[in-house]
Amino acid sequence: MLNIAVSISFALVSGALFLSLWRLLRGPDKPDRILALDTLYINTIALLVLLGIHLSSSLYFEAALLIAMMGFVGTVALCKYLLRGDIIE
């Protein structure tokens, strides 16, 4: 039962990843692209967690945590650059 749920989740998250990539490439404005990039991070984290569940390995959870931290810092830096024109004051 868990294998079926994980397989369906892989398909749904992969679709969401593709849609976020589409928004990143076609986003009309810079804030839309930053939001799409943040969504890409979240979808990648979800895929890594699903892969960790599927393979019963905790290594993927740690990789997901690192991607989450780097994604948060990257999103904050891009937003700050977009609003103020520089990152470090």
PDB file of N, CA and C in Angstrom:
ATOM      1  N   MET A   1       0.824  -1.199   0.000  1.00  0.00           N
ATOM      2  CA  MET A   1       0.000   0.000   0.000  1.00  0.00           C
ATOM      3  C   MET A   1       0.866   1.260   0.000  1.00  0.00           C
ATOM      4  N   LEU A   2       1.941   1.240   0.813  1.00  0.00           N
ATOM      5  CA  LEU A   2       2.827   2.406   0.862  1.00  0.00           C
ATOM      6  C   LEU A   2       3.543   2.600  -0.465  1.00  0.00           C
ATOM      7  N   ASN A   3       3.898   1.510  -1.130  1.00  0.00           N
ATOM      8  CA  ASN A   3       4.578   1.630  -2.417  1.00  0.00           C
ATOM      9  C   ASN A   3       3.694   2.294  -3.465  1.00  0.00           C
ATOM     10  N   ILE A   4       2.410   1.999  -3.429  1.00  0.00           N
ATOM     11  CA  ILE A   4       1.484   2.625  -4.386  1.00  0.00           C
ATOM     12  C   ILE A   4       1.359   4.123  -4.095  1.00  0.00           C
ATOM     13  N   ALA A   5       1.248   4.469  -2.814  1.00  0.00           N
ATOM     14  CA  ALA A   5       1.135   5.882  -2.442  1.00  0.00           C
ATOM     15  C   ALA A   5       2.399   6.656  -2.808  1.00  0.00           C
ATOM     16  N   VAL A   6       3.563   6.036  -2.602  1.00  0.00           N
ATOM     17  CA  VAL A   6       4.824   6.700  -2.947  1.00  0.00           C
ATOM     18  C   VAL A   6       4.939   6.866  -4.457  1.00  0.00           C
ATOM     19  N   SER A   7       4.516   5.857  -5.209  1.00  0.00           N
ATOM     20  CA  SER A   7       4.571   5.963  -6.678  1.00  0.00           C
ATOM     21  C   SER A   7       3.661   7.065  -7.198  1.00  0.00           C
ATOM     22  N   ILE A   8       2.462   7.150  -6.652  1.00  0.00           N
ATOM     23  CA  ILE A   8       1.544   8.218  -7.066  1.00  0.00           C
ATOM     24  C   ILE A   8       2.105   9.584  -6.672  1.00  0.00           C
ATOM     25  N   SER A   9       2.709   9.660  -5.495  1.00  0.00           N
ATOM     26  CA  SER A   9       3.296  10.920  -5.035  1.00  0.00           C
ATOM     27  C   SER A   9       4.468  11.345  -5.908  1.00  0.00           C
ATOM     28  N   PHE A  10       5.267  10.351  -6.339  1.00  0.00           N
ATOM     29  CA  PHE A  10       6.367  10.669  -7.268  1.00  0.00           C
ATOM     30  C   PHE A  10       5.829  11.322  -8.534  1.00  0.00           C
ATOM     31  N   ALA A  11       4.755  10.766  -9.076  1.00  0.00           N
ATOM     32  CA  ALA A  11       4.185  11.303 -10.309  1.00  0.00           C
ATOM     33  C   ALA A  11       3.639  12.715 -10.092  1.00  0.00           C
ATOM     34  N   LEU A  12       2.924  12.917  -8.992  1.00  0.00           N
ATOM     35  CA  LEU A  12       2.323  14.231  -8.740  1.00  0.00           C
ATOM     36  C   LEU A  12       3.378  15.302  -8.458  1.00  0.00           C
ATOM     37  N   VAL A  13       4.379  14.964  -7.673  1.00  0.00           N
ATOM     38  CA  VAL A  13       5.428  15.947  -7.357  1.00  0.00           C
ATOM     39  C   VAL A  13       6.281  16.227  -8.594  1.00  0.00           C
ATOM     40  N   SER A  14       6.488  15.200  -9.418  1.00  0.00           N
ATOM     41  CA  SER A  14       7.227  15.434 -10.665  1.00  0.00           C
ATOM     42  C   SER A  14       6.454  16.377 -11.589  1.00  0.00           C
ATOM     43  N   GLY A  15       5.141  16.221 -11.636  1.00  0.00           N
ATOM     44  CA  GLY A  15       4.327  17.154 -12.418  1.00  0.00           C
ATOM     45  C   GLY A  15       4.421  18.572 -11.878  1.00  0.00           C
ATOM     46  N   ALA A  16       4.389  18.697 -10.562  1.00  0.00           N
ATOM     47  CA  ALA A  16       4.521  20.024  -9.950  1.00  0.00           C
ATOM     48  C   ALA A  16       5.891  20.617 -10.223  1.00  0.00           C
ATOM     49  N   LEU A  17       6.900  19.756 -10.235  1.00  0.00           N
ATOM     50  CA  LEU A  17       8.265  20.219 -10.547  1.00  0.00           C
ATOM     51  C   LEU A  17       8.347  20.739 -11.976  1.00  0.00           C
ATOM     52  N   PHE A  18       7.715  20.030 -12.888  1.00  0.00           N
ATOM     53  CA  PHE A  18       7.704  20.472 -14.282  1.00  0.00           C
ATOM     54  C   PHE A  18       6.955  21.804 -14.433  1.00  0.00           C
ATOM     55  N   LEU A  19       5.831  21.941 -13.747  1.00  0.00           N
ATOM     56  CA  LEU A  19       5.076  23.200 -13.831  1.00  0.00           C
ATOM     57  C   LEU A  19       5.861  24.366 -13.225  1.00  0.00           C
ATOM     58  N   SER A  20       6.589  24.106 -12.153  1.00  0.00           N
ATOM     59  CA  SER A  20       7.413  25.170 -11.566  1.00  0.00           C
ATOM     60  C   SER A  20       8.549  25.559 -12.504  1.00  0.00           C
ATOM     61  N   LEU A  21       9.117  24.560 -13.166  1.00  0.00           N
ATOM     62  CA  LEU A  21      10.168  24.858 -14.144  1.00  0.00           C
ATOM     63  C   LEU A  21       9.615  25.676 -15.297  1.00  0.00           C
ATOM     64  N   TRP A  22       8.410  25.353 -15.711  1.00  0.00           N
ATOM     65  CA  TRP A  22       7.756  26.122 -16.783  1.00  0.00           C
ATOM     66  C   TRP A  22       7.543  27.579 -16.350  1.00  0.00           C
ATOM     67  N   ARG A  23       7.112  27.782 -15.100  1.00  0.00           N
ATOM     68  CA  ARG A  23       6.904  29.141 -14.592  1.00  0.00           C
ATOM     69  C   ARG A  23       8.237  29.870 -14.469  1.00  0.00           C
ATOM     70  N   LEU A  24       9.285  29.153 -14.111  1.00  0.00           N
ATOM     71  CA  LEU A  24      10.608  29.780 -14.007  1.00  0.00           C
ATOM     72  C   LEU A  24      11.085  30.257 -15.369  1.00  0.00           C
ATOM     73  N   LEU A  25      10.828  29.469 -16.398  1.00  0.00           N
ATOM     74  CA  LEU A  25      11.290  29.850 -17.732  1.00  0.00           C
ATOM     75  C   LEU A  25      10.394  30.902 -18.371  1.00  0.00           C
ATOM     76  N   ARG A  26       9.097  30.874 -18.119  1.00  0.00           N
ATOM     77  CA  ARG A  26       8.152  31.752 -18.790  1.00  0.00           C
ATOM     78  C   ARG A  26       7.588  32.844 -17.901  1.00  0.00           C
ATOM     79  N   GLY A  27       8.053  32.941 -16.651  1.00  0.00           N
ATOM     80  CA  GLY A  27       7.493  33.913 -15.726  1.00  0.00           C
ATOM     81  C   GLY A  27       7.527  35.325 -16.302  1.00  0.00           C
ATOM     82  N   PRO A  28       6.424  36.030 -16.206  1.00  0.00           N
ATOM     83  CA  PRO A  28       6.441  37.359 -16.814  1.00  0.00           C
ATOM     84  C   PRO A  28       7.313  38.364 -16.049  1.00  0.00           C
ATOM     85  N   ASP A  29       7.397  38.238 -14.761  1.00  0.00           N
ATOM     86  CA  ASP A  29       8.163  39.197 -13.969  1.00  0.00           C
ATOM     87  C   ASP A  29       9.219  38.466 -13.132  1.00  0.00           C
ATOM     88  N   LYS A  30      10.145  39.264 -12.580  1.00  0.00           N
ATOM     89  CA  LYS A  30      11.189  38.682 -11.740  1.00  0.00           C
ATOM     90  C   LYS A  30      10.633  38.062 -10.454  1.00  0.00           C
ATOM     91  N   PRO A  31       9.653  38.718  -9.783  1.00  0.00           N
ATOM     92  CA  PRO A  31       9.111  38.063  -8.578  1.00  0.00           C
ATOM     93  C   PRO A  31       8.457  36.714  -8.869  1.00  0.00           C
ATOM     94  N   ASP A  32       7.823  36.587 -10.041  1.00  0.00           N
ATOM     95  CA  ASP A  32       7.242  35.292 -10.411  1.00  0.00           C
ATOM     96  C   ASP A  32       8.319  34.234 -10.557  1.00  0.00           C
ATOM     97  N   ARG A  33       9.440  34.613 -11.134  1.00  0.00           N
ATOM     98  CA  ARG A  33      10.533  33.658 -11.316  1.00  0.00           C
ATOM     99  C   ARG A  33      11.174  33.278  -9.985  1.00  0.00           C
ATOM    100  N   ILE A  34      11.294  34.243  -9.080  1.00  0.00           N
ATOM    101  CA  ILE A  34      11.844  33.926  -7.754  1.00  0.00           C
ATOM    102  C   ILE A  34      10.904  32.985  -7.014  1.00  0.00           C
ATOM    103  N   LEU A  35       9.611  33.227  -7.119  1.00  0.00           N
ATOM    104  CA  LEU A  35       8.641  32.341  -6.485  1.00  0.00           C
ATOM    105  C   LEU A  35       8.683  30.948  -7.114  1.00  0.00           C
ATOM    106  N   ALA A  36       8.857  30.876  -8.424  1.00  0.00           N
ATOM    107  CA  ALA A  36       8.976  29.580  -9.099  1.00  0.00           C
ATOM    108  C   ALA A  36      10.233  28.854  -8.657  1.00  0.00           C
ATOM    109  N   LEU A  37      11.328  29.587  -8.465  1.00  0.00           N
ATOM    110  CA  LEU A  37      12.565  28.970  -7.989  1.00  0.00           C
ATOM    111  C   LEU A  37      12.391  28.425  -6.582  1.00  0.00           C
ATOM    112  N   ASP A  38      11.704  29.164  -5.733  1.00  0.00           N
ATOM    113  CA  ASP A  38      11.439  28.689  -4.378  1.00  0.00           C
ATOM    114  C   ASP A  38      10.561  27.438  -4.412  1.00  0.00           C
ATOM    115  N   THR A  39       9.591  27.416  -5.299  1.00  0.00           N
ATOM    116  CA  THR A  39       8.735  26.234  -5.436  1.00  0.00           C
ATOM    117  C   THR A  39       9.521  25.039  -5.972  1.00  0.00           C
ATOM    118  N   LEU A  40      10.491  25.307  -6.841  1.00  0.00           N
ATOM    119  CA  LEU A  40      11.361  24.232  -7.316  1.00  0.00           C
ATOM    120  C   LEU A  40      12.134  23.606  -6.161  1.00  0.00           C
ATOM    121  N   TYR A  41      12.639  24.444  -5.250  1.00  0.00           N
ATOM    122  CA  TYR A  41      13.340  23.911  -4.077  1.00  0.00           C
ATOM    123  C   TYR A  41      12.414  23.006  -3.273  1.00  0.00           C
ATOM    124  N   ILE A  42      11.201  23.476  -3.060  1.00  0.00           N
ATOM    125  CA  ILE A  42      10.256  22.713  -2.234  1.00  0.00           C
ATOM    126  C   ILE A  42       9.907  21.394  -2.909  1.00  0.00           C
ATOM    127  N   ASN A  43       9.698  21.421  -4.219  1.00  0.00           N
ATOM    128  CA  ASN A  43       9.386  20.180  -4.932  1.00  0.00           C
ATOM    129  C   ASN A  43      10.573  19.221  -4.915  1.00  0.00           C
ATOM    130  N   THR A  44      11.781  19.751  -5.017  1.00  0.00           N
ATOM    131  CA  THR A  44      12.962  18.902  -4.947  1.00  0.00           C
ATOM    132  C   THR A  44      13.088  18.262  -3.568  1.00  0.00           C
ATOM    133  N   ILE A  45      12.796  19.027  -2.542  1.00  0.00           N
ATOM    134  CA  ILE A  45      12.815  18.472  -1.182  1.00  0.00           C
ATOM    135  C   ILE A  45      11.793  17.353  -1.051  1.00  0.00           C
ATOM    136  N   ALA A  46      10.608  17.574  -1.602  1.00  0.00           N
ATOM    137  CA  ALA A  46       9.569  16.534  -1.544  1.00  0.00           C
ATOM    138  C   ALA A  46      10.004  15.280  -2.283  1.00  0.00           C
ATOM    139  N   LEU A  47      10.646  15.441  -3.434  1.00  0.00           N
ATOM    140  CA  LEU A  47      11.130  14.276  -4.168  1.00  0.00           C
ATOM    141  C   LEU A  47      12.197  13.522  -3.387  1.00  0.00           C
ATOM    142  N   LEU A  48      13.095  14.256  -2.736  1.00  0.00           N
ATOM    143  CA  LEU A  48      14.135  13.595  -1.941  1.00  0.00           C
ATOM    144  C   LEU A  48      13.542  12.851  -0.749  1.00  0.00           C
ATOM    145  N   VAL A  49      12.563  13.437  -0.109  1.00  0.00           N
ATOM    146  CA  VAL A  49      11.911  12.760   1.019  1.00  0.00           C
ATOM    147  C   VAL A  49      11.194  11.504   0.535  1.00  0.00           C
ATOM    148  N   LEU A  50      10.510  11.592  -0.598  1.00  0.00           N
ATOM    149  CA  LEU A  50       9.845  10.412  -1.154  1.00  0.00           C
ATOM    150  C   LEU A  50      10.859   9.333  -1.526  1.00  0.00           C
ATOM    151  N   LEU A  51      11.981   9.739  -2.084  1.00  0.00           N
ATOM    152  CA  LEU A  51      13.027   8.774  -2.422  1.00  0.00           C
ATOM    153  C   LEU A  51      13.597   8.133  -1.165  1.00  0.00           C
ATOM    154  N   GLY A  52      13.747   8.910  -0.110  1.00  0.00           N
ATOM    155  CA  GLY A  52      14.206   8.363   1.166  1.00  0.00           C
ATOM    156  C   GLY A  52      13.228   7.361   1.747  1.00  0.00           C
ATOM    157  N   ILE A  53      11.933   7.644   1.608  1.00  0.00           N
ATOM    158  CA  ILE A  53      10.915   6.695   2.081  1.00  0.00           C
ATOM    159  C   ILE A  53      10.951   5.433   1.232  1.00  0.00           C
ATOM    160  N   HIS A  54      11.073   5.606  -0.065  1.00  0.00           N
ATOM    161  CA  HIS A  54      11.070   4.460  -0.974  1.00  0.00           C
ATOM    162  C   HIS A  54      12.280   3.554  -0.757  1.00  0.00           C
ATOM    163  N   LEU A  55      13.442   4.145  -0.542  1.00  0.00           N
ATOM    164  CA  LEU A  55      14.660   3.363  -0.373  1.00  0.00           C
ATOM    165  C   LEU A  55      14.994   3.074   1.087  1.00  0.00           C
ATOM    166  N   SER A  56      14.199   3.583   2.015  1.00  0.00           N
ATOM    167  CA  SER A  56      14.418   3.400   3.465  1.00  0.00           C
ATOM    168  C   SER A  56      15.815   3.830   3.876  1.00  0.00           C
ATOM    169  N   SER A  57      16.197   5.024   3.434  1.00  0.00           N
ATOM    170  CA  SER A  57      17.514   5.566   3.752  1.00  0.00           C
ATOM    171  C   SER A  57      17.363   6.965   4.333  1.00  0.00           C
ATOM    172  N   SER A  58      18.108   7.236   5.394  1.00  0.00           N
ATOM    173  CA  SER A  58      18.025   8.564   6.018  1.00  0.00           C
ATOM    174  C   SER A  58      18.960   9.571   5.351  1.00  0.00           C
ATOM    175  N   LEU A  59      19.786   9.115   4.447  1.00  0.00           N
ATOM    176  CA  LEU A  59      20.721  10.004   3.752  1.00  0.00           C
ATOM    177  C   LEU A  59      19.967  11.056   2.943  1.00  0.00           C
ATOM    178  N   TYR A  60      18.867  10.679   2.349  1.00  0.00           N
ATOM    179  CA  TYR A  60      18.106  11.606   1.517  1.00  0.00           C
ATOM    180  C   TYR A  60      17.409  12.684   2.347  1.00  0.00           C
ATOM    181  N   PHE A  61      17.071  12.351   3.582  1.00  0.00           N
ATOM    182  CA  PHE A  61      16.456  13.353   4.458  1.00  0.00           C
ATOM    183  C   PHE A  61      17.454  14.452   4.808  1.00  0.00           C
ATOM    184  N   GLU A  62      18.708  14.051   5.029  1.00  0.00           N
ATOM    185  CA  GLU A  62      19.739  15.051   5.326  1.00  0.00           C
ATOM    186  C   GLU A  62      20.026  15.922   4.106  1.00  0.00           C
ATOM    187  N   ALA A  63      20.024  15.321   2.934  1.00  0.00           N
ATOM    188  CA  ALA A  63      20.210  16.107   1.712  1.00  0.00           C
ATOM    189  C   ALA A  63      19.047  17.075   1.513  1.00  0.00           C
ATOM    190  N   ALA A  64      17.841  16.624   1.845  1.00  0.00           N
ATOM    191  CA  ALA A  64      16.671  17.505   1.733  1.00  0.00           C
ATOM    192  C   ALA A  64      16.783  18.681   2.692  1.00  0.00           C
ATOM    193  N   LEU A  65      17.298  18.433   3.878  1.00  0.00           N
ATOM    194  CA  LEU A  65      17.479  19.507   4.855  1.00  0.00           C
ATOM    195  C   LEU A  65      18.490  20.536   4.363  1.00  0.00           C
ATOM    196  N   LEU A  66      19.580  20.069   3.771  1.00  0.00           N
ATOM    197  CA  LEU A  66      20.586  20.995   3.235  1.00  0.00           C
ATOM    198  C   LEU A  66      20.024  21.817   2.080  1.00  0.00           C
ATOM    199  N   ILE A  67      19.266  21.189   1.210  1.00  0.00           N
ATOM    200  CA  ILE A  67      18.660  21.927   0.092  1.00  0.00           C
ATOM    201  C   ILE A  67      17.653  22.942   0.611  1.00  0.00           C
ATOM    202  N   ALA A  68      16.932  22.596   1.671  1.00  0.00           N
ATOM    203  CA  ALA A  68      15.968  23.540   2.254  1.00  0.00           C
ATOM    204  C   ALA A  68      16.672  24.777   2.802  1.00  0.00           C
ATOM    205  N   MET A  69      17.785  24.560   3.497  1.00  0.00           N
ATOM    206  CA  MET A  69      18.506  25.714   4.054  1.00  0.00           C
ATOM    207  C   MET A  69      19.090  26.586   2.948  1.00  0.00           C
ATOM    208  N   MET A  70      19.694  25.948   1.940  1.00  0.00           N
ATOM    209  CA  MET A  70      20.287  26.725   0.847  1.00  0.00           C
ATOM    210  C   MET A  70      19.199  27.421   0.019  1.00  0.00           C
ATOM    211  N   GLY A  71      18.069  26.775  -0.142  1.00  0.00           N
ATOM    212  CA  GLY A  71      16.966  27.387  -0.870  1.00  0.00           C
ATOM    213  C   GLY A  71      16.409  28.604  -0.158  1.00  0.00           C
ATOM    214  N   PHE A  72      16.292  28.508   1.174  1.00  0.00           N
ATOM    215  CA  PHE A  72      15.799  29.645   1.944  1.00  0.00           C
ATOM    216  C   PHE A  72      16.749  30.832   1.844  1.00  0.00           C
ATOM    217  N   VAL A  73      18.034  30.570   2.012  1.00  0.00           N
ATOM    218  CA  VAL A  73      19.024  31.654   1.934  1.00  0.00           C
ATOM    219  C   VAL A  73      19.042  32.249   0.529  1.00  0.00           C
ATOM    220  N   GLY A  74      18.963  31.406  -0.482  1.00  0.00           N
ATOM    221  CA  GLY A  74      18.956  31.900  -1.857  1.00  0.00           C
ATOM    222  C   GLY A  74      17.742  32.745  -2.171  1.00  0.00           C
ATOM    223  N   THR A  75      16.592  32.311  -1.701  1.00  0.00           N
ATOM    224  CA  THR A  75      15.368  33.073  -1.948  1.00  0.00           C
ATOM    225  C   THR A  75      15.399  34.417  -1.236  1.00  0.00           C
ATOM    226  N   VAL A  76      15.872  34.425   0.004  1.00  0.00           N
ATOM    227  CA  VAL A  76      15.962  35.685   0.743  1.00  0.00           C
ATOM    228  C   VAL A  76      16.950  36.631   0.069  1.00  0.00           C
ATOM    229  N   ALA A  77      18.085  36.098  -0.391  1.00  0.00           N
ATOM    230  CA  ALA A  77      19.087  36.952  -1.048  1.00  0.00           C
ATOM    231  C   ALA A  77      18.546  37.520  -2.358  1.00  0.00           C
ATOM    232  N   LEU A  78      17.858  36.698  -3.132  1.00  0.00           N
ATOM    233  CA  LEU A  78      17.299  37.202  -4.394  1.00  0.00           C
ATOM    234  C   LEU A  78      16.218  38.245  -4.156  1.00  0.00           C
ATOM    235  N   CYS A  79      15.378  38.030  -3.160  1.00  0.00           N
ATOM    236  CA  CYS A  79      14.330  39.008  -2.854  1.00  0.00           C
ATOM    237  C   CYS A  79      14.927  40.324  -2.364  1.00  0.00           C
ATOM    238  N   LYS A  80      15.954  40.224  -1.530  1.00  0.00           N
ATOM    239  CA  LYS A  80      16.598  41.436  -1.029  1.00  0.00           C
ATOM    240  C   LYS A  80      17.278  42.192  -2.169  1.00  0.00           C
ATOM    241  N   TYR A  81      17.886  41.453  -3.079  1.00  0.00           N
ATOM    242  CA  TYR A  81      18.520  42.108  -4.229  1.00  0.00           C
ATOM    243  C   TYR A  81      17.471  42.756  -5.116  1.00  0.00           C
ATOM    244  N   LEU A  82      16.345  42.104  -5.271  1.00  0.00           N
ATOM    245  CA  LEU A  82      15.276  42.655  -6.111  1.00  0.00           C
ATOM    246  C   LEU A  82      14.677  43.904  -5.495  1.00  0.00           C
ATOM    247  N   LEU A  83      14.547  43.939  -4.183  1.00  0.00           N
ATOM    248  CA  LEU A  83      13.932  45.086  -3.520  1.00  0.00           C
ATOM    249  C   LEU A  83      14.888  46.257  -3.354  1.00  0.00           C
ATOM    250  N   ARG A  84      16.161  45.970  -2.997  1.00  0.00           N
ATOM    251  CA  ARG A  84      17.085  47.054  -2.650  1.00  0.00           C
ATOM    252  C   ARG A  84      18.216  47.271  -3.645  1.00  0.00           C
ATOM    253  N   GLY A  85      18.454  46.299  -4.505  1.00  0.00           N
ATOM    254  CA  GLY A  85      19.521  46.455  -5.479  1.00  0.00           C
ATOM    255  C   GLY A  85      20.857  45.921  -5.028  1.00  0.00           C
ATOM    256  N   ASP A  86      21.003  45.592  -3.743  1.00  0.00           N
ATOM    257  CA  ASP A  86      22.211  44.949  -3.245  1.00  0.00           C
ATOM    258  C   ASP A  86      21.831  43.997  -2.125  1.00  0.00           C
ATOM    259  N   ILE A  87      22.746  43.090  -1.821  1.00  0.00           N
ATOM    260  CA  ILE A  87      22.444  42.082  -0.805  1.00  0.00           C
ATOM    261  C   ILE A  87      23.012  42.490   0.543  1.00  0.00           C
ATOM    262  N   ILE A  88      24.257  42.948   0.537  1.00  0.00           N
ATOM    263  CA  ILE A  88      24.923  43.336   1.776  1.00  0.00           C
ATOM    264  C   ILE A  88      24.975  44.844   1.839  1.00  0.00           C
ATOM    265  N   GLU A  89      24.500  45.397   2.954  1.00  0.00           N
ATOM    266  CA  GLU A  89      24.483  46.849   3.100  1.00  0.00           C
ATOM    267  C   GLU A  89      25.724  47.332   3.790  1.00  0.00           C
TER     268      GLU A  89
END
